Amino acid sequence: MSPLACLRIALLAAALCASAAPAQDTGGRAEEPLANPVLNPGTPWWFESFVVLMPEGEDWASFSKDSMSAELGRKYEDGRSVAIVIDTARFDRGIVRTEDLLRATRRAETVPAEPRGMKLLDYSQEASTPKGVLCVRATARFEDRRARYDQPGTLVIASRRCVRPDRPEMVVTLRFAERIALADAQPGLAAAAERFLESLRFIAPASPAVAQARISIGNERGQEALDLLRPAADEGDTEAAMLLGTVYLYGNGIQPDYDAARRYLEMAAKDGRRDALYNLGSIHDKAIGVPRDTRQAIRWFSLAADQRDAQAQLNLALFHLHGDGMERDLGAARQWLERAAGNGNKRARGILASGRLGQPD
């Protein structure tokens, strides 16, 4: 994916957010986000209270990711560009009625981000309550003559907006936008959009036992934390599994149990929990309870790196830099260092600033 393609996708993703949140004055030109490749398409990404499956296919890149939101994009050889925006918004009064969610959806999805260059062509929406969750599916089609593009096009935005079951004031929105040439009447990625939008899955809120276990962990009462977490984790609570695996891994007042740590962390990893992915990479990298396995370490670190985990990205850089478990590749090492630095890793910034990247070990 070329830098120009990444820039265009980033701008498209940013435009999708424009109608959902007020613009903020940053006091100058904002720095463009650094594109991070998505190495493992089709895998789950964890957010606060929900999980989303990433789309299938190569060449996806992320531009941002935190516990509440994410932006991704992809550029196709035929000129199509696709953007995904995941966002969580707060409504002070909460949304409990279908008509309120329909009204909020229409208001957000029909206003063009840049009125001078965009015009709404048509719009449709429909409410549903899958598994008791209030949601609205919408599709908006805009004529797109924004100056940043070489030729006019059509921007089709398919979205799904759902109210969090545990907090009706919080609304999660998934958007899948495809920009196509005007000559093409229909978008070509409807199936991919459908899979992505329908992948949204809400996670049950943490039980009181998990909150109490956090206090126990902070006070080095490991056995107490185990007794609180095990029943919830064994019933499929991945937050409990994440904490339980961490307690078994680091001890926290008990004797570490590395087999149990790995088992529960793998359970949490099924929901794409980034800390679990990183810890599993560390287990195999540092030979914690298992023989060292760089292939497995790289696998888990790459899954965490997809979600812009800066330490995992640094570790991938070091594998490439030292030829550890792979052929030495200074170009790849520099790319991963730049990604880690862009996501706030100070050690990566220091290595890049030192000028010693190309020197022999």
CSV table of C-alpha atoms in Angstrom, one decimal:
chain,number,residue,atom,x,y,z
A,1,MET,CA,0.0,0.0,0.0
A,2,SER,CA,1.5,3.3,-1.1
A,3,PRO,CA,1.9,6.3,1.2
A,4,LEU,CA,-0.5,8.2,-1.1
A,5,ALA,CA,-3.1,5.5,-0.8
A,6,CYS,CA,-2.8,5.4,2.9
A,7,LEU,CA,-3.2,9.2,3.1
A,8,ARG,CA,-6.4,9.0,1.0
A,9,ILE,CA,-7.9,6.3,3.2
A,10,ALA,CA,-6.9,8.1,6.3
A,11,LEU,CA,-8.7,11.3,5.1
A,12,LEU,CA,-11.7,9.2,4.1
A,13,ALA,CA,-11.8,7.7,7.6
A,14,ALA,CA,-11.4,11.1,9.2
A,15,ALA,CA,-14.3,12.4,7.1
A,16,LEU,CA,-16.6,9.7,8.4
A,17,CYS,CA,-16.0,10.9,11.9
A,18,ALA,CA,-16.7,14.5,11.2
A,19,SER,CA,-20.4,14.2,11.6
A,20,ALA,CA,-20.2,12.2,14.8
A,21,ALA,CA,-18.0,14.5,16.9
A,22,PRO,CA,-17.3,18.3,16.9
A,23,ALA,CA,-14.0,19.4,15.4
A,24,GLN,CA,-11.3,20.4,17.8
A,25,ASP,CA,-8.8,23.1,17.3
A,26,THR,CA,-5.3,21.6,17.7
A,27,GLY,CA,-3.5,24.9,17.2
A,28,GLY,CA,-2.0,23.9,13.9
A,29,ARG,CA,-1.9,21.2,11.2
A,30,ALA,CA,-2.6,17.8,12.7
A,31,GLU,CA,0.0,15.1,12.0
A,32,GLU,CA,-1.3,12.4,9.7
A,33,PRO,CA,-1.6,9.0,11.6
A,34,LEU,CA,0.9,6.4,10.7
A,35,ALA,CA,-0.6,3.5,8.9
A,36,ASN,CA,0.0,0.2,10.7
A,37,PRO,CA,-0.5,-3.0,8.7
A,38,VAL,CA,-3.1,-5.5,9.8
A,39,LEU,CA,-1.2,-8.8,9.6
A,40,ASN,CA,-4.0,-11.1,10.8
A,41,PRO,CA,-7.3,-10.2,9.0
A,42,GLY,CA,-10.5,-11.8,10.2
A,43,THR,CA,-9.4,-11.9,13.8
A,44,PRO,CA,-11.3,-10.4,16.8
A,45,TRP,CA,-10.4,-7.0,18.2
A,46,TRP,CA,-11.4,-6.1,21.7
A,47,PHE,CA,-13.0,-2.8,22.8
A,48,GLU,CA,-14.5,-1.8,26.1
A,49,SER,CA,-17.7,-3.9,26.3
A,50,PHE,CA,-17.7,-5.2,22.8
A,51,VAL,CA,-15.8,-7.3,20.2
A,52,VAL,CA,-15.6,-6.8,16.4
A,53,LEU,CA,-14.1,-9.2,13.8
A,54,MET,CA,-11.7,-7.5,11.4
A,55,PRO,CA,-12.5,-7.9,7.7
A,56,GLU,CA,-10.9,-10.6,5.6
A,57,GLY,CA,-8.3,-9.9,2.9
A,58,GLU,CA,-4.8,-8.5,2.7
A,59,ASP,CA,-3.6,-4.9,2.7
A,60,TRP,CA,-5.7,-3.5,5.4
A,61,ALA,CA,-4.1,-0.9,7.6
A,62,SER,CA,-5.1,0.8,10.8
A,63,PHE,CA,-4.8,4.5,11.5
A,64,SER,CA,-5.9,4.5,15.2
A,65,LYS,CA,-7.1,2.1,17.8
A,66,ASP,CA,-8.0,2.5,21.5
A,67,SER,CA,-10.5,0.9,23.8
A,68,MET,CA,-13.5,2.9,22.4
A,69,SER,CA,-12.7,3.4,18.7
A,70,ALA,CA,-10.6,2.5,15.7
A,71,GLU,CA,-10.0,3.6,12.0
A,72,LEU,CA,-8.9,1.3,9.3
A,73,GLY,CA,-8.6,1.5,5.5
A,74,ARG,CA,-7.7,-0.4,2.3
A,75,LYS,CA,-6.9,0.7,-1.2
A,76,TYR,CA,-7.7,-1.6,-4.2
A,77,GLU,CA,-5.8,-1.8,-7.5
A,78,ASP,CA,-8.9,-0.8,-9.4
A,79,GLY,CA,-9.1,2.5,-7.6
A,80,ARG,CA,-11.7,1.7,-5.0
A,81,SER,CA,-10.9,2.8,-1.4
A,82,VAL,CA,-12.5,1.4,1.7
A,83,ALA,CA,-12.6,2.8,5.2
A,84,ILE,CA,-13.8,1.3,8.5
A,85,VAL,CA,-14.6,3.5,11.5
A,86,ILE,CA,-15.6,2.1,14.9
A,87,ASP,CA,-16.8,4.7,17.4
A,88,THR,CA,-18.4,4.9,20.8
A,89,ALA,CA,-20.5,8.0,21.6
A,90,ARG,CA,-22.2,9.2,24.7
A,91,PHE,CA,-25.8,10.5,24.9
A,92,ASP,CA,-26.4,12.2,28.2
A,93,ARG,CA,-30.1,11.2,28.3
A,94,GLY,CA,-29.5,7.7,27.2
A,95,ILE,CA,-31.4,6.0,24.3
A,96,VAL,CA,-34.1,3.5,25.2
A,97,ARG,CA,-36.7,4.0,22.5
A,98,THR,CA,-36.4,2.8,18.9
A,99,GLU,CA,-37.5,6.1,17.5
A,100,ASP,CA,-34.7,7.9,19.4
A,101,LEU,CA,-32.0,5.7,17.9
A,102,LEU,CA,-33.6,6.0,14.5
A,103,ARG,CA,-33.6,9.8,14.8
A,104,ALA,CA,-30.0,9.9,16.0
A,105,THR,CA,-28.9,7.6,13.2
A,106,ARG,CA,-30.5,9.6,10.5
A,107,ARG,CA,-29.0,12.8,11.9
A,108,ALA,CA,-25.5,11.4,12.0
A,109,GLU,CA,-25.5,9.5,8.7
A,110,THR,CA,-27.2,11.9,6.3
A,111,VAL,CA,-25.2,15.0,6.9
A,112,PRO,CA,-22.2,15.1,4.5
A,113,ALA,CA,-18.9,15.6,6.2
A,114,GLU,CA,-17.9,18.2,3.6
A,115,PRO,CA,-21.0,19.8,2.2
A,116,ARG,CA,-19.2,21.7,-0.6
A,117,GLY,CA,-18.0,18.5,-2.2
A,118,MET,CA,-20.6,15.9,-1.2
A,119,LYS,CA,-24.3,15.5,-1.8
A,120,LEU,CA,-26.7,12.9,-0.3
A,121,LEU,CA,-28.2,10.8,-3.1
A,122,ASP,CA,-30.3,8.4,-1.1
A,123,TYR,CA,-30.7,6.9,2.4
A,124,SER,CA,-32.4,4.0,4.1
A,125,GLN,CA,-32.5,2.7,7.7
A,126,GLU,CA,-34.1,-0.1,9.6
A,127,ALA,CA,-34.3,-0.9,13.4
A,128,SER,CA,-33.9,-4.4,14.9
A,129,THR,CA,-33.3,-6.0,18.3
A,130,PRO,CA,-31.0,-9.0,17.8
A,131,LYS,CA,-30.7,-10.8,21.2
A,132,GLY,CA,-32.5,-7.9,22.8
A,133,VAL,CA,-30.0,-5.3,21.7
A,134,LEU,CA,-31.5,-2.2,20.1
A,135,CYS,CA,-29.7,-1.5,16.8
A,136,VAL,CA,-30.2,0.4,13.6
A,137,ARG,CA,-28.8,-0.5,10.2
A,138,ALA,CA,-28.4,2.3,7.7
A,139,THR,CA,-27.0,2.9,4.2
A,140,ALA,CA,-26.2,6.4,2.8
A,141,ARG,CA,-25.0,7.1,-0.7
A,142,PHE,CA,-23.3,10.4,-1.5
A,143,GLU,CA,-22.1,12.0,-4.7
A,144,ASP,CA,-18.4,12.7,-3.9
A,145,ARG,CA,-16.7,15.5,-5.7
A,146,ARG,CA,-14.1,16.4,-3.1
A,147,ALA,CA,-11.1,18.1,-4.5
A,148,ARG,CA,-8.6,15.6,-2.9
A,149,TYR,CA,-9.7,12.9,-5.4
A,150,ASP,CA,-8.5,12.8,-9.0
A,151,GLN,CA,-12.1,12.1,-10.3
A,152,PRO,CA,-15.6,12.3,-9.0
A,153,GLY,CA,-17.0,9.2,-7.3
A,154,THR,CA,-19.8,7.8,-5.1
A,155,LEU,CA,-19.3,7.2,-1.4
A,156,VAL,CA,-21.5,4.4,0.0
A,157,ILE,CA,-21.5,4.2,3.8
A,158,ALA,CA,-23.1,1.2,5.5
A,159,SER,CA,-23.4,1.5,9.2
A,160,ARG,CA,-24.7,-0.3,12.3
A,161,ARG,CA,-25.5,1.6,15.4
A,162,CYS,CA,-26.3,-0.3,18.7
A,163,VAL,CA,-27.1,0.8,22.2
A,164,ARG,CA,-24.9,-0.8,24.9
A,165,PRO,CA,-27.1,-3.2,26.8
A,166,ASP,CA,-25.5,-2.3,30.2
A,167,ARG,CA,-25.3,1.5,29.6
A,168,PRO,CA,-28.0,3.0,27.4
A,169,GLU,CA,-26.2,6.3,27.3
A,170,MET,CA,-23.4,4.7,25.3
A,171,VAL,CA,-23.9,3.9,21.6
A,172,VAL,CA,-21.5,1.9,19.5
A,173,THR,CA,-21.3,2.7,15.7
A,174,LEU,CA,-19.6,0.6,13.0
A,175,ARG,CA,-19.2,2.1,9.6
A,176,PHE,CA,-18.0,0.5,6.4
A,177,ALA,CA,-17.5,3.0,3.6
A,178,GLU,CA,-16.6,2.3,0.0
A,179,ARG,CA,-15.7,4.9,-2.6
A,180,ILE,CA,-16.3,3.9,-6.2
A,181,ALA,CA,-16.3,5.5,-9.6
A,182,LEU,CA,-19.5,7.2,-10.7
A,183,ALA,CA,-20.0,4.8,-13.5
A,184,ASP,CA,-20.4,1.9,-11.0
A,185,ALA,CA,-24.0,1.9,-9.7
A,186,GLN,CA,-23.4,-0.5,-6.9
A,187,PRO,CA,-20.6,-1.0,-4.4
A,188,GLY,CA,-18.6,-4.2,-4.9
A,189,LEU,CA,-18.0,-5.1,-1.2
A,190,ALA,CA,-21.5,-5.5,0.1
A,191,ALA,CA,-20.7,-9.0,1.4
A,192,ALA,CA,-17.6,-7.8,3.2
A,193,ALA,CA,-19.5,-4.9,4.8
A,194,GLU,CA,-22.3,-7.3,5.9
A,195,ARG,CA,-19.8,-9.6,7.6
A,196,PHE,CA,-18.1,-6.8,9.4
A,197,LEU,CA,-21.2,-5.0,10.6
A,198,GLU,CA,-22.8,-8.2,11.8
A,199,SER,CA,-19.7,-9.2,13.7
A,200,LEU,CA,-20.4,-6.7,16.5
A,201,ARG,CA,-20.8,-8.7,19.8
A,202,PHE,CA,-21.4,-7.1,23.2
A,203,ILE,CA,-19.6,-8.5,26.2
A,204,ALA,CA,-21.4,-8.9,29.5
A,205,PRO,CA,-20.3,-6.3,32.1
A,206,ALA,CA,-17.7,-7.4,34.6
A,207,SER,CA,-19.1,-9.2,37.6
A,208,PRO,CA,-18.7,-7.8,41.2
A,209,ALA,CA,-16.3,-10.7,41.7
A,210,VAL,CA,-13.9,-9.3,39.1
A,211,ALA,CA,-13.9,-5.9,40.7
A,212,GLN,CA,-13.2,-7.4,44.1
A,213,ALA,CA,-10.4,-9.6,42.6
A,214,ARG,CA,-8.7,-6.4,41.3
A,215,ILE,CA,-8.5,-5.1,44.8
A,216,SER,CA,-7.2,-8.5,46.0
A,217,ILE,CA,-4.5,-8.4,43.3
A,218,GLY,CA,-3.5,-4.9,44.3
A,219,ASN,CA,-3.0,-6.1,47.8
A,220,GLU,CA,-1.0,-9.1,46.8
A,221,ARG,CA,-3.8,-11.5,48.0
A,222,GLY,CA,-3.4,-13.9,45.1
A,223,GLN,CA,-5.3,-16.9,46.5
A,224,GLU,CA,-8.2,-14.7,47.3
A,225,ALA,CA,-8.2,-13.4,43.7
A,226,LEU,CA,-8.0,-16.9,42.3
A,227,ASP,CA,-11.0,-18.0,44.3
A,228,LEU,CA,-13.0,-15.0,43.0
A,229,LEU,CA,-12.0,-15.3,39.4
A,230,ARG,CA,-12.0,-19.0,38.7
A,231,PRO,CA,-15.7,-19.6,38.6
A,232,ALA,CA,-16.4,-16.6,36.3
A,233,ALA,CA,-13.5,-17.5,34.0
A,234,ASP,CA,-14.6,-21.2,33.8
A,235,GLU,CA,-18.0,-19.9,32.7
A,236,GLY,CA,-16.5,-18.0,29.8
A,237,ASP,CA,-15.9,-14.5,31.3
A,238,THR,CA,-12.9,-13.4,29.3
A,239,GLU,CA,-12.1,-10.4,31.6
A,240,ALA,CA,-12.0,-12.8,34.5
A,241,ALA,CA,-9.8,-15.2,32.4
A,242,MET,CA,-7.5,-12.3,31.5
A,243,LEU,CA,-7.0,-11.4,35.2
A,244,LEU,CA,-6.7,-15.0,36.3
A,245,GLY,CA,-4.0,-15.7,33.7
A,246,THR,CA,-2.1,-12.7,34.8
A,247,VAL,CA,-2.2,-13.8,38.4
A,248,TYR,CA,-1.0,-17.2,37.5
A,249,LEU,CA,1.8,-15.7,35.3
A,250,TYR,CA,3.2,-13.2,37.8
A,251,GLY,CA,2.3,-14.8,41.1
A,252,ASN,CA,0.8,-11.8,42.9
A,253,GLY,CA,1.2,-13.5,46.3
A,254,ILE,CA,0.9,-17.1,45.1
A,255,GLN,CA,3.2,-19.6,43.4
A,256,PRO,CA,3.1,-19.0,39.6
A,257,ASP,CA,1.4,-21.7,37.5
A,258,TYR,CA,2.5,-21.2,34.0
A,259,ASP,CA,0.4,-23.9,32.4
A,260,ALA,CA,-2.7,-22.4,34.0
A,261,ALA,CA,-1.6,-18.9,33.0
A,262,ARG,CA,-1.2,-19.9,29.4
A,263,ARG,CA,-4.6,-21.7,29.4
A,264,TYR,CA,-6.5,-18.7,30.7
A,265,LEU,CA,-4.7,-16.2,28.7
A,266,GLU,CA,-5.5,-18.2,25.5
A,267,MET,CA,-9.2,-18.1,26.6
A,268,ALA,CA,-9.0,-14.3,26.9
A,269,ALA,CA,-7.2,-14.1,23.6
A,270,LYS,CA,-10.2,-15.5,21.8
A,271,ASP,CA,-11.9,-12.2,22.4
A,272,GLY,CA,-8.9,-10.3,21.0
A,273,ARG,CA,-7.8,-8.9,24.4
A,274,ARG,CA,-4.6,-7.1,23.6
A,275,ASP,CA,-2.9,-7.7,27.0
A,276,ALA,CA,-3.5,-11.5,26.7
A,277,LEU,CA,-2.1,-11.5,23.2
A,278,TYR,CA,1.1,-9.7,24.4
A,279,ASN,CA,1.5,-11.9,27.5
A,280,LEU,CA,1.3,-15.0,25.4
A,281,GLY,CA,4.0,-13.7,23.1
A,282,SER,CA,6.2,-13.0,26.1
A,283,ILE,CA,5.6,-16.5,27.5
A,284,HIS,CA,7.0,-18.0,24.3
A,285,ASP,CA,9.7,-15.4,23.8
A,286,LYS,CA,11.1,-15.7,27.3
A,287,ALA,CA,10.5,-19.4,27.7
A,288,ILE,CA,8.2,-19.0,30.7
A,289,GLY,CA,7.1,-22.5,31.5
A,290,VAL,CA,7.6,-23.7,27.9
A,291,PRO,CA,10.7,-24.1,25.6
A,292,ARG,CA,11.5,-20.9,23.7
A,293,ASP,CA,9.5,-20.7,20.5
A,294,THR,CA,10.1,-17.6,18.3
A,295,ARG,CA,7.5,-18.7,15.8
A,296,GLN,CA,4.8,-18.7,18.5
A,297,ALA,CA,6.2,-15.5,20.1
A,298,ILE,CA,6.0,-13.7,16.7
A,299,ARG,CA,2.5,-15.0,16.1
A,300,TRP,CA,1.1,-13.6,19.4
A,301,PHE,CA,3.1,-10.4,19.2
A,302,SER,CA,1.8,-9.8,15.6
A,303,LEU,CA,-1.8,-10.2,16.8
A,304,ALA,CA,-1.2,-7.6,19.6
A,305,ALA,CA,0.7,-5.3,17.1
A,306,ASP,CA,-2.4,-5.4,14.8
A,307,GLN,CA,-4.1,-3.5,17.6
A,308,ARG,CA,-1.3,-1.0,17.7
A,309,ASP,CA,0.3,-2.4,20.9
A,310,ALA,CA,3.6,-0.4,20.8
A,311,GLN,CA,5.6,-2.9,22.9
A,312,ALA,CA,4.6,-5.8,20.7
A,313,GLN,CA,5.6,-3.7,17.7
A,314,LEU,CA,9.0,-3.0,19.3
A,315,ASN,CA,9.5,-6.7,19.9
A,316,LEU,CA,8.8,-7.5,16.3
A,317,ALA,CA,11.3,-4.8,15.3
A,318,LEU,CA,13.9,-6.5,17.5
A,319,PHE,CA,13.3,-9.9,16.0
A,320,HIS,CA,13.9,-8.4,12.6
A,321,LEU,CA,16.9,-6.4,13.8
A,322,HIS,CA,18.7,-9.3,15.4
A,323,GLY,CA,17.6,-12.0,12.9
A,324,ASP,CA,16.1,-13.8,15.8
A,325,GLY,CA,14.0,-16.7,14.5
A,326,MET,CA,14.0,-15.1,11.0
A,327,GLU,CA,16.4,-13.6,8.5
A,328,ARG,CA,17.8,-10.3,9.5
A,329,ASP,CA,15.9,-7.4,7.8
A,330,LEU,CA,16.9,-3.9,8.7
A,331,GLY,CA,14.2,-2.4,6.5
A,332,ALA,CA,11.4,-4.3,8.3
A,333,ALA,CA,13.1,-3.5,11.7
A,334,ARG,CA,13.0,0.2,10.9
A,335,GLN,CA,9.3,0.0,9.8
A,336,TRP,CA,8.3,-1.7,13.1
A,337,LEU,CA,10.4,0.8,15.1
A,338,GLU,CA,8.6,3.7,13.4
A,339,ARG,CA,5.2,2.1,14.1
A,340,ALA,CA,6.1,1.5,17.8
A,341,ALA,CA,7.5,5.1,18.1
A,342,GLY,CA,4.4,6.5,16.5
A,343,ASN,CA,2.3,4.7,19.1
A,344,GLY,CA,4.4,6.1,21.9
A,345,ASN,CA,7.2,3.6,22.6
A,346,LYS,CA,10.1,5.6,24.0
A,347,ARG,CA,12.7,2.8,23.5
A,348,ALA,CA,11.8,2.6,19.8
A,349,ARG,CA,12.2,6.4,19.5
A,350,GLY,CA,15.6,6.1,21.2
A,351,ILE,CA,16.8,3.4,18.8
A,352,LEU,CA,15.7,5.4,15.8
A,353,ALA,CA,17.3,8.6,17.2
A,354,SER,CA,20.6,6.9,18.0
A,355,GLY,CA,21.5,6.3,14.3
A,356,ARG,CA,22.8,2.8,15.2
A,357,LEU,CA,20.1,0.8,13.4
A,358,GLY,CA,22.3,-0.2,10.5
A,359,GLN,CA,25.4,-1.1,12.6
A,360,PRO,CA,26.4,-4.7,13.1
A,361,ASP,CA,25.4,-6.5,16.3
